[in-house]
XYZ file of C-alpha atoms in Angstrom:
444
model
C 20.895 -3.614 -31.165
C 24.526 -3.629 -30.087
C 25.859 -6.582 -28.426
C 26.738 -6.727 -24.810
C 30.442 -7.094 -25.800
C 30.235 -3.951 -27.848
C 28.708 -1.907 -24.879
C 31.129 -3.647 -22.257
C 33.627 -0.668 -22.398
C 31.121 1.657 -21.563
C 27.744 0.506 -20.363
C 28.904 -2.863 -18.752
C 32.209 -1.453 -17.704
C 30.523 1.335 -15.499
C 29.362 -1.363 -12.740
C 32.760 -3.485 -12.933
C 35.136 -3.610 -9.987
C 38.287 -5.597 -9.118
C 39.881 -8.342 -7.103
C 41.775 -6.248 -4.564
C 44.977 -7.203 -2.926
C 44.365 -8.866 0.318
C 46.333 -10.098 3.215
C 46.557 -13.781 3.765
C 44.199 -13.417 6.740
C 41.690 -11.572 4.533
C 41.938 -14.435 1.876
C 41.131 -17.144 4.633
C 38.173 -15.047 6.148
C 36.587 -13.248 3.035
C 34.061 -10.763 4.064
C 30.567 -10.832 2.646
C 27.807 -12.863 4.560
C 27.696 -13.319 8.321
C 28.276 -16.870 9.165
C 24.897 -18.678 8.749
C 25.133 -20.869 11.870
C 26.182 -17.826 13.981
C 23.598 -15.784 12.480
C 20.959 -18.404 13.386
C 22.184 -18.550 16.908
C 21.754 -14.638 17.258
C 18.174 -14.964 15.663
C 17.144 -17.632 18.155
C 18.701 -15.645 21.028
C 16.999 -12.489 19.854
C 13.511 -14.284 20.115
C 14.175 -15.626 23.583
C 16.016 -12.531 25.138
C 15.189 -8.980 24.456
C 18.024 -7.826 26.515
C 20.636 -9.251 23.946
C 22.213 -6.388 22.035
C 24.085 -6.585 18.853
C 27.036 -4.638 20.013
C 27.277 -6.978 22.905
C 27.041 -10.074 20.808
C 29.957 -8.705 18.550
C 32.088 -8.004 21.689
C 31.474 -11.499 23.304
C 31.686 -13.903 20.280
C 32.378 -11.981 17.211
C 28.919 -13.493 16.020
C 28.535 -10.770 13.496
C 31.812 -10.860 11.721
C 30.472 -11.066 8.061
C 32.264 -13.492 5.853
C 31.657 -15.434 2.667
C 31.143 -19.159 2.873
C 33.818 -21.013 0.744
C 31.928 -24.139 -0.004
C 28.224 -24.960 0.522
C 25.452 -22.744 1.978
C 23.588 -23.498 5.073
C 19.842 -23.983 4.759
C 18.993 -24.499 8.423
C 15.700 -23.450 9.514
C 15.099 -20.434 11.935
C 12.269 -19.404 14.154
C 9.746 -16.786 13.328
C 11.270 -13.241 13.738
C 10.078 -9.557 13.727
C 10.708 -9.390 10.134
C 7.695 -11.591 9.674
C 5.621 -9.322 11.890
C 7.049 -6.293 10.079
C 5.507 -7.509 6.653
C 2.444 -9.340 7.952
C 1.369 -6.655 10.519
C 2.617 -3.554 8.781
C 3.153 -4.074 5.116
C 6.619 -3.253 5.106
C 9.044 -5.814 3.163
C 12.316 -6.303 4.827
C 15.042 -6.773 2.321
C 18.792 -7.787 2.709
C 21.324 -5.108 1.592
C 24.246 -7.721 0.551
C 25.086 -10.545 -1.780
C 27.819 -13.042 -2.020
C 28.410 -16.615 -2.989
C 27.101 -19.216 -2.346
C 23.911 -17.506 -2.519
C 22.380 -20.373 -0.760
C 23.524 -18.704 2.454
C 20.424 -16.408 2.009
C 18.310 -19.322 2.731
C 18.254 -18.907 6.591
C 17.580 -15.242 5.961
C 14.599 -15.964 3.697
C 13.331 -18.241 6.254
C 13.818 -15.336 9.144
C 11.635 -13.143 6.997
C 13.939 -11.323 4.364
C 11.954 -10.880 1.204
C 14.299 -9.472 -1.313
C 17.928 -8.456 -2.084
C 19.654 -5.320 -3.064
C 23.202 -5.131 -4.455
C 25.632 -2.349 -5.602
C 29.039 -1.979 -7.084
C 30.492 -1.689 -3.515
C 28.947 -4.935 -2.496
C 30.328 -6.828 -5.402
C 33.616 -5.330 -4.853
C 33.740 -6.669 -1.541
C 32.401 -10.029 -2.482
C 34.429 -10.695 -5.504
C 37.655 -9.252 -4.166
C 37.531 -11.141 -0.740
C 36.103 -14.505 -1.732
C 37.850 -17.588 -3.469
C 34.332 -18.646 -4.510
C 34.645 -16.705 -7.720
C 38.143 -18.257 -8.917
C 36.973 -21.053 -10.910
C 34.546 -19.016 -12.932
C 36.957 -16.297 -13.386
C 39.627 -18.455 -14.669
C 37.333 -20.162 -16.960
C 36.186 -16.752 -18.416
C 39.644 -15.391 -18.902
C 40.944 -18.629 -20.468
C 37.925 -18.506 -22.790
C 39.269 -14.996 -24.017
C 36.589 -12.923 -22.246
C 37.895 -9.402 -21.331
C 37.815 -8.230 -17.606
C 34.801 -5.989 -17.951
C 32.617 -8.853 -19.318
C 34.094 -11.158 -16.915
C 32.936 -8.948 -14.039
C 29.481 -9.040 -15.574
C 29.265 -12.635 -15.862
C 30.325 -13.166 -12.319
C 27.674 -10.739 -11.195
C 24.967 -11.940 -13.494
C 25.379 -15.515 -12.213
C 25.008 -14.377 -8.615
C 21.895 -12.357 -9.543
C 20.192 -15.142 -11.418
C 21.054 -17.592 -8.532
C 19.400 -15.291 -6.186
C 16.335 -14.612 -8.288
C 15.786 -18.371 -8.099
C 15.644 -18.539 -4.305
C 13.222 -15.597 -4.238
C 10.837 -16.755 -6.999
C 8.376 -18.413 -4.710
C 7.901 -15.039 -2.886
C 7.572 -13.273 -6.228
C 4.842 -15.777 -7.317
C 3.277 -15.753 -3.947
C 2.751 -11.871 -3.988
C 1.712 -11.897 -7.694
C 5.032 -9.927 -8.514
C 4.682 -7.505 -5.673
C 7.917 -8.707 -3.708
C 10.712 -11.132 -3.860
C 12.992 -9.130 -6.102
C 16.881 -8.845 -6.607
C 18.359 -5.729 -7.708
C 21.463 -5.322 -9.876
C 22.705 -1.828 -10.856
C 23.959 -0.609 -14.361
C 27.517 0.738 -14.444
C 28.050 3.850 -12.364
C 30.167 5.281 -14.810
C 27.008 5.979 -16.830
C 25.417 8.189 -14.368
C 25.743 11.121 -16.534
C 24.721 9.342 -19.785
C 21.150 9.227 -20.628
C 20.976 7.150 -23.757
C 23.825 4.605 -22.744
C 22.226 3.955 -19.424
C 18.944 3.008 -21.493
C 20.900 0.621 -23.612
C 22.836 -0.847 -20.663
C 19.700 -1.276 -18.639
C 18.027 -3.300 -21.727
C 21.109 -5.492 -22.163
C 21.457 -6.204 -18.547
C 17.876 -7.196 -18.226
C 18.002 -9.475 -20.977
C 21.202 -11.087 -19.843
C 19.695 -11.887 -16.289
C 16.519 -12.946 -17.880
C 14.632 -13.318 -14.692
C 11.095 -12.213 -13.895
C 12.046 -10.882 -10.547
C 15.095 -8.769 -11.385
C 15.177 -5.020 -10.644
C 17.611 -3.107 -12.916
C 18.947 -0.111 -10.805
C 19.274 3.165 -12.185
C 20.675 6.096 -10.266
C 18.502 9.180 -9.924
C 20.788 11.622 -11.415
C 19.287 14.307 -13.453
C 20.715 12.701 -16.788
C 19.081 9.386 -15.729
C 15.652 10.581 -14.895
C 14.605 10.275 -18.715
C 16.502 6.883 -18.745
C 14.122 5.721 -15.942
C 11.023 6.821 -17.972
C 12.210 5.033 -21.216
C 13.396 1.852 -19.470
C 9.907 1.588 -17.527
C 8.207 2.258 -20.826
C 10.043 -0.846 -22.432
C 8.424 -3.006 -19.765
C 11.390 -3.368 -17.535
C 11.110 -3.116 -13.708
C 13.532 -0.648 -12.146
C 15.056 0.163 -8.822
C 15.913 3.837 -8.723
C 18.813 4.403 -6.508
C 20.621 7.213 -4.790
C 17.830 9.460 -4.064
C 18.754 12.101 -1.479
C 16.002 14.869 -1.675
C 12.242 15.565 -1.899
C 12.763 17.427 -5.129
C 14.453 14.510 -6.909
C 12.179 11.927 -5.385
C 9.188 13.653 -7.023
C 11.207 13.697 -10.482
C 11.665 9.852 -10.008
C 7.881 9.216 -9.411
C 6.933 11.434 -12.487
C 9.427 9.324 -14.474
C 7.734 6.084 -13.274
C 4.030 7.483 -14.273
C 5.417 8.877 -17.341
C 6.991 5.664 -18.363
C 3.836 3.624 -17.467
C 1.803 5.964 -19.733
C 4.239 5.731 -22.464
C 4.490 2.048 -22.451
C 1.488 1.173 -24.524
C 0.782 -1.886 -22.518
C -2.834 -2.835 -21.712
C -1.531 -4.761 -18.644
C 0.964 -2.829 -16.547
C 0.885 -5.283 -13.624
C 4.314 -6.740 -14.498
C 6.111 -3.509 -14.563
C 6.884 -2.441 -11.022
C 9.473 -0.136 -9.293
C 11.012 1.025 -6.008
C 12.500 4.292 -5.332
C 15.499 4.048 -2.869
C 15.478 6.872 -0.661
C 18.800 7.007 1.273
C 18.574 7.852 5.039
C 21.606 7.717 7.293
C 23.902 9.463 4.808
C 21.679 12.603 5.183
C 22.314 12.801 8.995
C 25.943 12.325 8.270
C 26.256 15.322 6.153
C 23.579 17.526 7.984
C 25.050 16.882 11.418
C 28.600 18.246 10.104
C 26.852 21.299 8.910
C 24.828 21.611 12.270
C 28.056 21.439 14.319
C 29.643 24.061 12.219
C 26.737 26.245 13.098
C 27.315 25.364 16.769
C 24.306 26.964 18.350
C 22.342 24.929 20.914
C 19.368 24.842 18.626
C 21.663 23.451 15.846
C 23.282 20.663 17.932
C 19.792 19.842 19.240
C 18.743 18.900 15.606
C 21.577 16.179 15.226
C 20.437 12.941 14.025
C 16.867 14.262 13.193
C 17.269 15.413 9.461
C 17.124 12.200 7.651
C 13.909 10.565 9.262
C 12.080 13.943 8.931
C 12.957 14.164 5.452
C 11.980 10.452 4.965
C 8.603 11.032 6.772
C 7.991 13.845 4.241
C 8.901 11.629 1.324
C 6.176 9.214 2.386
C 3.583 11.983 2.476
C 4.703 12.797 -1.049
C 4.401 9.115 -1.965
C 0.753 9.042 -0.793
C -0.236 12.187 -2.700
C 1.268 11.211 -6.024
C -0.173 7.760 -6.019
C -3.698 8.974 -5.744
C -6.022 11.025 -7.912
C -7.321 10.647 -11.353
C -4.029 10.232 -13.203
C -3.010 7.324 -10.939
C -6.368 5.541 -10.856
C -6.522 5.526 -14.653
C -3.199 3.564 -14.509
C -4.566 1.341 -11.645
C -7.434 0.279 -14.083
C -4.528 -1.218 -16.364
C -2.987 -3.096 -13.452
C -0.296 -0.542 -12.466
C 1.392 -1.035 -8.978
C 2.697 1.835 -6.827
C 6.455 2.532 -6.943
C 7.131 1.628 -3.449
C 9.488 3.701 -1.182
C 12.339 1.990 -0.314
C 14.634 3.081 2.636
C 18.195 2.666 1.951
C 21.267 3.474 3.796
C 19.692 2.213 6.881
C 22.966 1.285 8.906
C 23.974 3.846 11.696
C 26.897 5.684 10.807
C 27.168 7.536 14.152
C 27.674 4.924 17.056
C 26.148 7.424 19.647
C 22.742 6.817 17.731
C 20.490 3.914 18.391
C 21.318 1.018 15.916
C 17.880 0.814 14.673
C 17.512 4.649 14.092
C 16.888 4.417 10.460
C 14.586 1.248 10.558
C 12.182 1.493 13.465
C 10.860 5.183 12.930
C 10.163 4.411 9.230
C 7.877 1.592 9.223
C 4.875 2.058 6.950
C 2.766 0.129 4.652
C 3.778 -0.588 0.994
C 7.212 0.259 1.681
C 10.613 -1.563 1.619
C 13.475 -1.388 4.091
C 16.837 -2.882 2.779
C 19.214 -3.494 5.757
C 22.815 -4.650 5.814
C 23.991 -7.180 8.433
C 24.155 -4.696 11.235
C 20.892 -3.123 10.804
C 19.025 -6.367 10.082
C 20.440 -8.080 13.203
C 19.714 -5.249 15.434
C 16.154 -4.919 14.236
C 15.486 -8.710 14.708
C 16.962 -8.534 18.165
C 15.226 -5.481 19.653
C 13.298 -3.736 17.014
C 9.588 -2.865 17.449
C 6.968 -3.464 15.070
C 4.698 -0.565 14.798
C 3.492 2.091 12.194
C 5.869 5.047 12.761
C 6.345 6.751 9.385
C 3.472 9.089 9.662
C 2.973 9.037 13.553
C 3.973 12.679 13.825
C 4.136 14.402 10.311
C 3.918 17.801 12.007
C 6.997 17.178 13.838
C 8.805 16.220 10.876
C 7.636 19.254 9.010
C 8.953 21.322 11.888
C 12.397 19.648 12.070
C 12.702 20.228 8.201
C 11.791 23.926 8.251
C 13.878 24.524 11.361
C 16.912 23.123 9.469
C 16.149 25.472 6.605
C 15.840 28.498 9.013
C 19.376 27.513 10.450
C 20.684 27.793 6.862
C 20.745 24.139 5.729
C 20.244 24.167 2.103
C 18.249 20.819 1.363
C 19.074 21.210 -2.483
C 22.838 21.278 -1.441
C 22.578 18.388 0.760
C 20.777 16.372 -1.951
C 23.227 17.321 -4.904
C 26.343 16.959 -2.581
C 25.378 13.241 -1.361
C 24.351 12.407 -4.971
C 27.838 13.347 -6.140
C 29.415 11.418 -3.202
C 27.302 8.485 -3.855
C 27.935 8.115 -7.401
C 31.783 8.742 -6.960
C 31.930 6.158 -4.319
C 30.323 3.573 -6.682
C 32.577 4.542 -9.446
C 35.609 4.006 -7.251
C 34.374 0.681 -6.159
C 33.732 -0.318 -9.933
C 37.048 0.749 -11.006
C 38.890 -0.782 -8.169
C 37.552 -4.052 -8.718
C 38.359 -4.141 -12.470
C 41.919 -3.221 -11.639
C 42.106 -5.908 -8.959
C 40.549 -8.448 -11.506
C 43.090 -7.447 -14.239
C 45.861 -7.906 -11.678
C 44.693 -11.154 -10.677
C 44.404 -12.391 -14.191
C 48.089 -11.113 -14.904
C 49.411 -12.954 -11.841
C 47.803 -16.204 -13.040
C 49.340 -15.440 -16.447
C 46.258 -16.173 -18.218
C 45.951 -12.743 -20.103
C 47.536 -12.434 -23.410
C 49.883 -9.578 -23.142
């Protein structure tokens, strides 16, 4: 088997990013986690006052400014929140879509009901390039002769390992059903089936934690990769899913992988399928505005949740019947739907638009700060994902009749998503190289 260092230029290089140039003010106030003490204050206010809005809090006190802590984390206790009700009453797991040092800043979020963490190349670009918390380890790595790509992976793996430790008790309490931390293979491998497989295996081995999810994009070349990685007993978070057709292919890859694994006990091989939401409306709304008819304009802001509701119907269909029941007898667990891209891109829309309407059992909602705090503040806990399936079908079909090509929407968003992560990855690597050069630590 090739070593990690041998794959660093291809497999591991694909998820690296760089220390970007930043102003003195940015260096003093690195962006990543919401200030834990201010976040806790928001949580407590949200419980006592349903009228408090996240946007108002931002205007008044800047309480939602997101920044990395530089020294130690804050483990202060917080009160019970709607996130606890979301899981206990509706069976949906709230996860946090962010990660930065020190990971102990996650403790207040865990106490507030967060049950897992997702990360991606863009998140690590922001974390590493804006926080001084990575400097000491980075300096040691470069001084020891580690190249920039592998230095990136060492930084990332440490964050993932430390976060996994914090969520380990949730993983144990749910018998491996929750408490996962996700880390993505290099986005540069999105079109490379075999190298993605090797990168996933190496990354899984490097992290060496029971509750890690290896993220693999749902591109056509990586569908076979997903099957093979699952067959090797590695739990996977399949990311960048934008269409129903690709989602069904992802489910089939999971089922095929379980069947090909040869394992008698499948209970420790799990998966989530990350179905992206808000980005769908961002693209479809533009297409509807080009059409410009009253009917088209009236459908703005409705495409994403309609498609998501139909995805849940597909999920229920695929994880039932003889094929699935045969796998259940070996301990198999459903590949849960995970709602991703839950932050609102259009300020005219409600700030919980991609969270509150998608509440359903055996699902996950991963939320960045804005969406998370908004839902804690004024989110409602009720099963909504299949409350009106016929309406969702009507919206989906009406969009097709207007000329919206769902195949185009899915492929275009996938292309944009992969490209965005590649840019973040390469940008961070360039910045890290610049930083190493400026410290005169790299042998020229």
